[in-house]
């Protein structure tokens, strides 16, 4: 249904007012004083001093706190099923593309997503980067044979947020973010799904997408401690991992999860909840991702919960302007990935995402990595622009804005070569 033009303009006028009373802090001198929770002190006050106590006591505690207070608990998965739609050579025979229909609950009439799996020609299984994309599989390249996304897509049409349809004009629109041929040249595969296939990204009380398929009898929407959209997308990434683990051409021990922005928050949560991801990369993930919430620099908890009420679980609303009351902060999300390698990537001009706060999460997760016997973050000050810190907790900040660039991909794959042992 089209909105009447007067209603449309009323909405446009109202937009800047949305959350305008929320002051945004961009000055380190203005930040509140805070004390971060110690990832190595258990709820009962005991200091965690062994890897065993971390695994048995503290890690499960932290995981549960993030589930109930931040992202919401996802249901137990059902076995997936899949159907190969197409397989062909790409890039002059350098690699193959498999298009696959993924049935996320195993049923052909249940929620489903179309997956693109690009693999380099190789005589042995290859490491694969699993990543959701923002605009539809057809936007990753100019390849005319990839169908337009079927699900809702974000665009600037005048019909409100709900009923967008992908159009031919958007083919290839995101290709600068996906240097697929280069990824294959470096010996890695890429598995990607459009995130809207898993859960359309607007607030509809979870009537569509993956959530509906798991709704409990008598519950109209997820409870206050149950999954929001980020947890839903992370659940989708885990189903991609299910699929990749069924593929002989894929190295099951070298699955990498990567995401940008809201999908960077998602890749961190997927990495925290699913240890099959051997390496985790977040790009410009900001608030609710790698950035420390207690700093309140750039986007704050209240601001993100106001603009995107569906991303987190409803319990997270309690921490609007009340970050100190939250029993966890985001360095503990990084710690949940330990001892697996994690790379945190920032962009200098992306102040909304608080690059310094993203760095500090890595730094304050370091003691957990060290306890588990690996190195942590090799530096304690932010490195110069473009310098990849490739310790087990990796960090890089590059010049420029909120985006994914070819140089970002070089850094991801350099980090993966170092941490997962190259091709
Ligand atoms: C908004 C939001 C961020 C998010 C970003 C994105 O800017 O405030 O939290 O990371 O969108 O996903 O593009």
GROMACS .gro file of C-alpha atoms in nm, residues 66 70-71 286-293 316 328-335 361:
model
   21
   66UNK     CA    1   2.442  -1.168   2.741
   70UNK     CA    2   2.140  -0.804   2.581
   71UNK     CA    3   2.066  -1.014   2.271
  286UNK     CA    4   2.998   0.003   1.741
  287UNK     CA    5   2.731   0.012   2.011
  288UNK     CA    6   2.607  -0.335   2.099
  289UNK     CA    7   2.909  -0.471   1.910
  290UNK     CA    8   3.271  -0.415   2.004
  291UNK     CA    9   3.228  -0.068   2.158
  292UNK     CA   10   3.209  -0.044   2.538
  293UNK     CA   11   2.855   0.063   2.633
  316UNK     CA   12   1.817  -0.448   2.729
  328UNK     CA   13   2.809  -0.714   3.140
  329UNK     CA   14   2.989  -0.484   2.900
  330UNK     CA   15   3.113  -0.552   2.551
  331UNK     CA   16   3.473  -0.650   2.637
  332UNK     CA   17   3.312  -0.959   2.785
  333UNK     CA   18   3.154  -1.034   2.449
  334UNK     CA   19   3.505  -1.042   2.303
  335UNK     CA   20   3.614  -1.259   2.596
  361UNK     CA   21   3.697  -0.392   2.439
   0.00000   0.00000   0.00000
